mmCIF file of N, CA and C in Angstrom:
data_model
loop_
_atom_site.group_PDB
_atom_site.id
_atom_site.type_symbol
_atom_site.label_atom_id
_atom_site.label_comp_id
_atom_site.label_asym_id
_atom_site.label_seq_id
_atom_site.Cartn_x
_atom_site.Cartn_y
_atom_site.Cartn_z
ATOM 1 N N UNK X 65 26.265 -99.092 -172.327
ATOM 2 C CA UNK X 65 27.381 -99.528 -171.527
ATOM 3 C C UNK X 65 27.071 -100.854 -170.816
ATOM 4 N N UNK X 66 28.083 -101.774 -170.993
ATOM 5 C CA UNK X 66 27.996 -103.008 -170.231
ATOM 6 C C UNK X 66 28.398 -102.877 -168.843
ATOM 7 N N UNK X 67 27.744 -103.566 -167.838
ATOM 8 C CA UNK X 67 28.101 -103.493 -166.465
ATOM 9 C C UNK X 67 28.478 -104.857 -166.018
ATOM 10 N N UNK X 68 29.739 -105.003 -165.344
ATOM 11 C CA UNK X 68 30.225 -106.181 -164.723
ATOM 12 C C UNK X 68 29.978 -106.123 -163.229
ATOM 13 N N UNK X 69 29.420 -107.191 -162.584
ATOM 14 C CA UNK X 69 29.217 -107.147 -161.273
ATOM 15 C C UNK X 69 30.171 -108.048 -160.473
ATOM 16 N N UNK X 70 30.634 -107.631 -159.369
ATOM 17 C CA UNK X 70 31.534 -108.469 -158.498
ATOM 18 C C UNK X 70 31.503 -107.952 -157.123
ATOM 19 N N UNK X 71 31.696 -108.826 -156.146
ATOM 20 C CA UNK X 71 31.626 -108.515 -154.737
ATOM 21 C C UNK X 71 32.945 -107.978 -154.264
ATOM 22 N N UNK X 72 33.080 -107.110 -153.214
ATOM 23 C CA UNK X 72 34.299 -106.554 -152.672
ATOM 24 C C UNK X 72 35.099 -107.699 -152.162
ATOM 25 N N UNK X 73 36.426 -107.692 -152.607
ATOM 26 C CA UNK X 73 37.405 -108.716 -152.183
ATOM 27 C C UNK X 73 37.446 -109.919 -152.996
ATOM 28 N N UNK X 74 36.531 -110.073 -153.971
ATOM 29 C CA UNK X 74 36.518 -111.282 -154.812
ATOM 30 C C UNK X 74 37.645 -111.204 -155.948
ATOM 31 N N UNK X 75 38.082 -112.279 -156.415
ATOM 32 C CA UNK X 75 38.998 -112.314 -157.525
ATOM 33 C C UNK X 75 38.410 -113.142 -158.724
ATOM 34 N N UNK X 76 37.203 -113.645 -158.504
ATOM 35 C CA UNK X 76 36.601 -114.327 -159.633
ATOM 36 C C UNK X 76 35.113 -113.931 -159.622
ATOM 37 N N UNK X 77 34.482 -113.978 -160.868
ATOM 38 C CA UNK X 77 34.986 -114.417 -162.111
ATOM 39 C C UNK X 77 35.793 -113.338 -162.772
ATOM 40 N N UNK X 78 36.667 -113.838 -163.726
ATOM 41 C CA UNK X 78 37.388 -112.887 -164.569
ATOM 42 C C UNK X 78 36.532 -111.977 -165.325
ATOM 43 N N UNK X 79 36.957 -110.836 -165.824
ATOM 44 C CA UNK X 79 36.136 -110.005 -166.644
ATOM 45 C C UNK X 79 36.634 -110.212 -168.150
ATOM 46 N N UNK X 80 35.706 -110.851 -168.843
ATOM 47 C CA UNK X 80 35.868 -111.258 -170.312
ATOM 48 C C UNK X 80 35.118 -110.369 -171.117
ATOM 49 N N UNK X 81 35.644 -109.923 -172.290
ATOM 50 C CA UNK X 81 35.016 -108.889 -173.064
ATOM 51 C C UNK X 81 35.322 -109.093 -174.548
ATOM 52 N N UNK X 82 34.262 -109.237 -175.401
ATOM 53 C CA UNK X 82 34.432 -109.297 -176.836
ATOM 54 C C UNK X 82 34.470 -107.960 -177.452
ATOM 55 N N UNK X 83 35.542 -107.802 -178.318
ATOM 56 C CA UNK X 83 35.760 -106.565 -179.025
ATOM 57 C C UNK X 83 34.940 -106.603 -180.327
ATOM 58 N N UNK X 84 34.225 -105.577 -180.554
ATOM 59 C CA UNK X 84 33.405 -105.397 -181.810
ATOM 60 C C UNK X 84 34.005 -104.254 -182.669
ATOM 61 N N UNK X 85 33.949 -104.390 -184.041
ATOM 62 C CA UNK X 85 33.313 -105.437 -184.775
ATOM 63 C C UNK X 85 34.047 -106.695 -184.754
ATOM 64 N N UNK X 86 33.387 -107.793 -185.182
ATOM 65 C CA UNK X 86 34.040 -109.179 -185.180
ATOM 66 C C UNK X 86 35.252 -109.224 -186.142
ATOM 67 N N UNK X 87 35.512 -108.224 -186.948
ATOM 68 C CA UNK X 87 36.661 -108.304 -187.892
ATOM 69 C C UNK X 87 37.882 -107.865 -187.202
ATOM 70 N N UNK X 88 37.861 -107.407 -185.926
ATOM 71 C CA UNK X 88 39.045 -106.987 -185.129
ATOM 72 C C UNK X 88 39.931 -108.282 -185.058
ATOM 73 N N UNK X 89 41.295 -108.011 -185.334
ATOM 74 C CA UNK X 89 42.123 -109.244 -185.242
ATOM 75 C C UNK X 89 43.281 -108.853 -184.275
ATOM 76 N N UNK X 90 43.399 -109.604 -183.236
ATOM 77 C CA UNK X 90 44.425 -109.253 -182.157
ATOM 78 C C UNK X 90 45.709 -110.118 -182.321
ATOM 79 N N UNK X 91 45.890 -110.682 -183.473
ATOM 80 C CA UNK X 91 47.132 -111.437 -183.673
ATOM 81 C C UNK X 91 48.351 -110.553 -183.403
ATOM 82 N N UNK X 92 49.162 -111.006 -182.528
ATOM 83 C CA UNK X 92 50.441 -110.223 -182.254
ATOM 84 C C UNK X 92 50.275 -109.026 -181.348
ATOM 85 N N UNK X 93 48.984 -108.740 -180.831
ATOM 86 C CA UNK X 93 48.678 -107.505 -180.049
ATOM 87 C C UNK X 93 48.816 -107.886 -178.559
ATOM 88 N N UNK X 94 49.108 -106.802 -177.828
ATOM 89 C CA UNK X 94 49.071 -106.942 -176.346
ATOM 90 C C UNK X 94 47.898 -106.130 -175.817
ATOM 91 N N UNK X 95 47.429 -106.391 -174.593
ATOM 92 C CA UNK X 95 46.204 -105.790 -174.090
ATOM 93 C C UNK X 95 46.417 -105.446 -172.628
ATOM 94 N N UNK X 96 45.881 -104.246 -172.173
ATOM 95 C CA UNK X 96 45.889 -103.806 -170.829
ATOM 96 C C UNK X 96 44.363 -103.449 -170.453
ATOM 97 N N UNK X 97 44.241 -103.673 -169.136
ATOM 98 C CA UNK X 97 42.941 -103.324 -168.455
ATOM 99 C C UNK X 97 43.161 -102.089 -167.717
ATOM 100 N N UNK X 98 42.297 -101.105 -167.817
ATOM 101 C CA UNK X 98 42.454 -99.804 -167.070
ATOM 102 C C UNK X 98 41.132 -99.502 -166.414
ATOM 103 N N UNK X 99 41.230 -99.251 -165.063
ATOM 104 C CA UNK X 99 39.979 -99.033 -164.264
ATOM 105 C C UNK X 99 40.287 -97.822 -163.290
ATOM 106 N N UNK X 100 39.266 -97.043 -162.998
ATOM 107 C CA UNK X 100 39.421 -95.944 -162.066
ATOM 108 C C UNK X 100 40.017 -96.508 -160.798
ATOM 109 N N UNK X 101 41.051 -95.908 -160.254
ATOM 110 C CA UNK X 101 41.656 -96.328 -158.961
ATOM 111 C C UNK X 101 42.518 -97.505 -159.062
ATOM 112 N N UNK X 102 42.624 -98.219 -160.091
ATOM 113 C CA UNK X 102 43.400 -99.367 -160.264
ATOM 114 C C UNK X 102 44.566 -99.125 -161.174
ATOM 115 N N UNK X 103 44.474 -98.237 -162.079
ATOM 116 C CA UNK X 103 45.580 -97.995 -163.059
ATOM 117 C C UNK X 103 45.521 -99.000 -164.186
ATOM 118 N N UNK X 104 46.652 -99.048 -164.856
ATOM 119 C CA UNK X 104 46.773 -99.960 -166.026
ATOM 120 C C UNK X 104 47.364 -101.226 -165.597
ATOM 121 N N UNK X 105 46.690 -102.386 -165.917
ATOM 122 C CA UNK X 105 47.204 -103.704 -165.529
ATOM 123 C C UNK X 105 47.225 -104.585 -166.704
ATOM 124 N N UNK X 106 48.153 -105.522 -166.842
ATOM 125 C CA UNK X 106 48.157 -106.465 -167.973
ATOM 126 C C UNK X 106 46.945 -107.320 -168.034
ATOM 127 N N UNK X 107 46.449 -107.546 -169.236
ATOM 128 C CA UNK X 107 45.352 -108.446 -169.487
ATOM 129 C C UNK X 107 45.726 -109.416 -170.494
ATOM 130 N N UNK X 108 44.768 -110.273 -170.919
ATOM 131 C CA UNK X 108 45.119 -111.375 -171.793
ATOM 132 C C UNK X 108 44.237 -111.360 -173.030
ATOM 133 N N UNK X 109 44.828 -111.753 -174.213
ATOM 134 C CA UNK X 109 44.040 -112.026 -175.462
ATOM 135 C C UNK X 109 43.630 -113.549 -175.298
ATOM 136 N N UNK X 110 42.334 -113.723 -175.252
ATOM 137 C CA UNK X 110 41.788 -115.035 -175.186
ATOM 138 C C UNK X 110 41.630 -115.616 -176.534
ATOM 139 N N UNK X 111 41.130 -114.905 -177.468
ATOM 140 C CA UNK X 111 41.097 -115.220 -178.899
ATOM 141 C C UNK X 111 41.354 -114.064 -179.723
ATOM 142 N N UNK X 112 42.246 -114.263 -180.682
ATOM 143 C CA UNK X 112 42.689 -113.234 -181.591
ATOM 144 C C UNK X 112 41.692 -112.827 -182.571
ATOM 145 N N UNK X 113 40.823 -113.727 -183.089
ATOM 146 C CA UNK X 113 39.733 -113.423 -184.053
ATOM 147 C C UNK X 113 38.697 -114.429 -184.056
ATOM 148 N N UNK X 114 37.476 -114.256 -183.593
ATOM 149 C CA UNK X 114 36.936 -112.931 -183.153
ATOM 150 C C UNK X 114 37.681 -112.503 -181.886
ATOM 151 N N UNK X 115 37.875 -111.154 -181.766
ATOM 152 C CA UNK X 115 38.743 -110.702 -180.595
ATOM 153 C C UNK X 115 37.981 -110.738 -179.209
ATOM 154 N N UNK X 116 38.611 -111.498 -178.370
ATOM 155 C CA UNK X 116 38.082 -111.669 -177.002
ATOM 156 C C UNK X 116 39.285 -111.460 -176.003
ATOM 157 N N UNK X 117 39.150 -110.540 -175.051
ATOM 158 C CA UNK X 117 40.210 -110.312 -174.094
ATOM 159 C C UNK X 117 39.626 -110.490 -172.700
ATOM 160 N N UNK X 118 40.560 -110.667 -171.650
ATOM 161 C CA UNK X 118 40.184 -110.964 -170.385
ATOM 162 C C UNK X 118 41.087 -110.318 -169.311
ATOM 163 N N UNK X 119 40.537 -109.861 -168.276
ATOM 164 C CA UNK X 119 41.349 -109.357 -167.067
ATOM 165 C C UNK X 119 41.108 -110.317 -165.859
ATOM 166 N N UNK X 120 42.149 -110.916 -165.318
ATOM 167 C CA UNK X 120 42.059 -111.791 -164.120
ATOM 168 C C UNK X 120 42.269 -110.898 -162.894
ATOM 169 N N UNK X 121 41.308 -110.723 -162.061
ATOM 170 C CA UNK X 121 41.331 -109.918 -160.945
ATOM 171 C C UNK X 121 42.500 -110.429 -160.012
ATOM 172 N N UNK X 122 43.210 -109.562 -159.383
ATOM 173 C CA UNK X 122 44.308 -109.777 -158.402
ATOM 174 C C UNK X 122 43.836 -109.371 -157.071
ATOM 175 N N UNK X 123 44.376 -109.907 -155.921
ATOM 176 C CA UNK X 123 43.988 -109.511 -154.600
ATOM 177 C C UNK X 123 44.154 -108.066 -154.472
ATOM 178 N N UNK X 124 43.203 -107.392 -153.934
ATOM 179 C CA UNK X 124 43.230 -105.939 -153.775
ATOM 180 C C UNK X 124 42.494 -105.109 -154.829
ATOM 181 N N UNK X 125 42.335 -105.759 -156.016
ATOM 182 C CA UNK X 125 41.718 -105.139 -157.061
ATOM 183 C C UNK X 125 40.242 -104.695 -156.831
ATOM 184 N N UNK X 126 39.523 -105.419 -156.065
ATOM 185 C CA UNK X 126 38.130 -105.204 -155.790
ATOM 186 C C UNK X 126 37.888 -104.705 -154.401
ATOM 187 N N UNK X 127 38.867 -104.121 -153.766
ATOM 188 C CA UNK X 127 38.691 -103.637 -152.290
ATOM 189 C C UNK X 127 37.881 -102.330 -152.161
ATOM 190 N N UNK X 128 37.811 -101.609 -153.252
ATOM 191 C CA UNK X 128 36.945 -100.358 -153.187
ATOM 192 C C UNK X 128 35.585 -100.594 -153.854
ATOM 193 N N UNK X 129 34.607 -100.674 -153.055
ATOM 194 C CA UNK X 129 33.257 -100.875 -153.511
ATOM 195 C C UNK X 129 32.718 -99.581 -154.226
ATOM 196 N N UNK X 130 31.731 -99.646 -155.068
ATOM 197 C CA UNK X 130 31.237 -98.609 -155.827
ATOM 198 C C UNK X 130 31.188 -98.902 -157.295
ATOM 199 N N UNK X 131 30.807 -97.939 -158.164
ATOM 200 C CA UNK X 131 30.777 -98.093 -159.600
ATOM 201 C C UNK X 131 32.008 -97.387 -160.200
ATOM 202 N N UNK X 132 32.759 -98.173 -160.908
ATOM 203 C CA UNK X 132 33.941 -97.779 -161.489
ATOM 204 C C UNK X 132 33.979 -97.864 -163.047
ATOM 205 N N UNK X 133 34.625 -96.924 -163.734
ATOM 206 C CA UNK X 133 34.748 -96.952 -165.253
ATOM 207 C C UNK X 133 36.005 -97.717 -165.503
ATOM 208 N N UNK X 134 35.868 -98.456 -166.641
ATOM 209 C CA UNK X 134 36.953 -99.320 -167.059
ATOM 210 C C UNK X 134 37.030 -99.411 -168.618
ATOM 211 N N UNK X 135 38.270 -99.839 -169.090
ATOM 212 C CA UNK X 135 38.275 -100.057 -170.583
ATOM 213 C C UNK X 135 39.495 -101.003 -170.854
ATOM 214 N N UNK X 136 39.524 -101.543 -171.987
ATOM 215 C CA UNK X 136 40.634 -102.351 -172.509
ATOM 216 C C UNK X 136 41.406 -101.564 -173.531
ATOM 217 N N UNK X 137 42.689 -101.504 -173.346
ATOM 218 C CA UNK X 137 43.526 -100.815 -174.372
ATOM 219 C C UNK X 137 44.423 -101.817 -175.076
ATOM 220 N N UNK X 138 44.269 -101.809 -176.421
ATOM 221 C CA UNK X 138 45.000 -102.817 -177.264
ATOM 222 C C UNK X 138 46.102 -102.083 -177.990
ATOM 223 N N UNK X 139 47.284 -102.647 -177.915
ATOM 224 C CA UNK X 139 48.433 -102.280 -178.625
ATOM 225 C C UNK X 139 48.761 -103.289 -179.792
ATOM 226 N N UNK X 140 48.517 -102.845 -181.060
ATOM 227 C CA UNK X 140 48.613 -103.793 -182.161
ATOM 228 C C UNK X 140 50.112 -104.040 -182.350
ATOM 229 N N UNK X 141 50.464 -105.019 -183.114
ATOM 230 C CA UNK X 141 51.905 -105.382 -183.476
ATOM 231 C C UNK X 141 52.626 -104.129 -184.165
ATOM 232 N N UNK X 142 51.803 -103.273 -184.911
ATOM 233 C CA UNK X 142 52.473 -102.163 -185.535
ATOM 234 C C UNK X 142 52.641 -100.876 -184.586
ATOM 235 N N UNK X 143 52.276 -101.026 -183.292
ATOM 236 C CA UNK X 143 52.367 -99.925 -182.473
ATOM 237 C C UNK X 143 51.090 -99.063 -182.303
ATOM 238 N N UNK X 144 50.078 -99.245 -183.191
ATOM 239 C CA UNK X 144 48.891 -98.532 -183.066
ATOM 240 C C UNK X 144 48.136 -98.899 -181.750
ATOM 241 N N UNK X 145 47.511 -97.905 -181.205
ATOM 242 C CA UNK X 145 46.672 -98.271 -179.953
ATOM 243 C C UNK X 145 45.189 -97.903 -180.182
ATOM 244 N N UNK X 146 44.445 -98.829 -179.655
ATOM 245 C CA UNK X 146 42.916 -98.644 -179.775
ATOM 246 C C UNK X 146 42.225 -99.081 -178.457
ATOM 247 N N UNK X 147 41.268 -98.295 -178.005
ATOM 248 C CA UNK X 147 40.613 -98.596 -176.684
ATOM 249 C C UNK X 147 39.163 -98.997 -176.941
ATOM 250 N N UNK X 148 38.824 -100.000 -176.119
ATOM 251 C CA UNK X 148 37.382 -100.531 -176.102
ATOM 252 C C UNK X 148 36.848 -100.298 -174.679
ATOM 253 N N UNK X 149 35.507 -100.035 -174.613
ATOM 254 C CA UNK X 149 34.687 -99.708 -175.766
ATOM 255 C C UNK X 149 35.137 -98.395 -176.339
ATOM 256 N N UNK X 150 34.836 -98.282 -177.605
ATOM 257 C CA UNK X 150 35.189 -97.032 -178.437
ATOM 258 C C UNK X 150 34.457 -95.835 -177.919
ATOM 259 N N UNK X 151 33.262 -95.937 -177.378
ATOM 260 C CA UNK X 151 32.437 -94.897 -176.898
ATOM 261 C C UNK X 151 31.984 -95.239 -175.484
ATOM 262 N N UNK X 152 32.181 -94.334 -174.553
ATOM 263 C CA UNK X 152 31.752 -94.654 -173.184
ATOM 264 C C UNK X 152 32.794 -95.633 -172.537
ATOM 265 N N UNK X 153 32.314 -96.220 -171.519
ATOM 266 C CA UNK X 153 33.226 -97.110 -170.649
ATOM 267 C C UNK X 153 32.574 -98.483 -170.400
ATOM 268 N N UNK X 154 33.238 -99.496 -169.915
ATOM 269 C CA UNK X 154 32.639 -100.556 -169.267
ATOM 270 C C UNK X 154 32.469 -100.059 -167.823
ATOM 271 N N UNK X 155 31.373 -100.558 -167.202
ATOM 272 C CA UNK X 155 31.187 -100.155 -165.844
ATOM 273 C C UNK X 155 31.372 -101.432 -164.937
ATOM 274 N N UNK X 156 32.127 -101.298 -163.874
ATOM 275 C CA UNK X 156 32.371 -102.398 -162.927
ATOM 276 C C UNK X 156 31.699 -101.967 -161.615
ATOM 277 N N UNK X 157 30.692 -102.739 -161.170
ATOM 278 C CA UNK X 157 29.934 -102.501 -159.904
ATOM 279 C C UNK X 157 30.542 -103.363 -158.941
ATOM 280 N N UNK X 158 31.283 -102.849 -157.937
ATOM 281 C CA UNK X 158 31.783 -103.661 -156.814
ATOM 282 C C UNK X 158 30.985 -103.384 -155.631
ATOM 283 N N UNK X 159 30.240 -104.450 -155.276
ATOM 284 C CA UNK X 159 29.359 -104.421 -154.178
ATOM 285 C C UNK X 159 29.896 -104.744 -152.911
ATOM 286 N N UNK X 160 29.367 -104.173 -151.847
ATOM 287 C CA UNK X 160 29.853 -104.553 -150.445
ATOM 288 C C UNK X 160 29.505 -105.951 -150.137
ATOM 289 N N UNK X 161 30.350 -106.749 -149.486
ATOM 290 C CA UNK X 161 30.129 -107.985 -149.079
ATOM 291 C C UNK X 161 29.626 -108.063 -147.652
ATOM 292 N N UNK X 162 28.988 -109.065 -147.163
ATOM 293 C CA UNK X 162 28.549 -109.219 -145.752
ATOM 294 C C UNK X 162 29.505 -109.644 -144.902
ATOM 295 N N UNK X 163 30.606 -110.194 -145.260
ATOM 296 C CA UNK X 163 31.587 -110.700 -144.422
ATOM 297 C C UNK X 163 32.739 -109.879 -144.182
#
């Protein structure tokens, strides 16, 4: 499982994730980011092939410190849905800030 680290209250850096295998093609697809306590949020396709997706944090997204499970959900142009990672979850560690 990959772990992404960010401080409480931060909105950068964005969470960028490469979907494997490299043969995945996101042409015409839409993507959502889903995280414990955050729900489903729109994300972006950065590259269709090889597939790279990104979630840009919004104010309030990182207000709850702790370890959170997350995933990217892709809806292909034919309506099929696939979730990454396929096994387990991305982990998002939101650390307390000092300010």
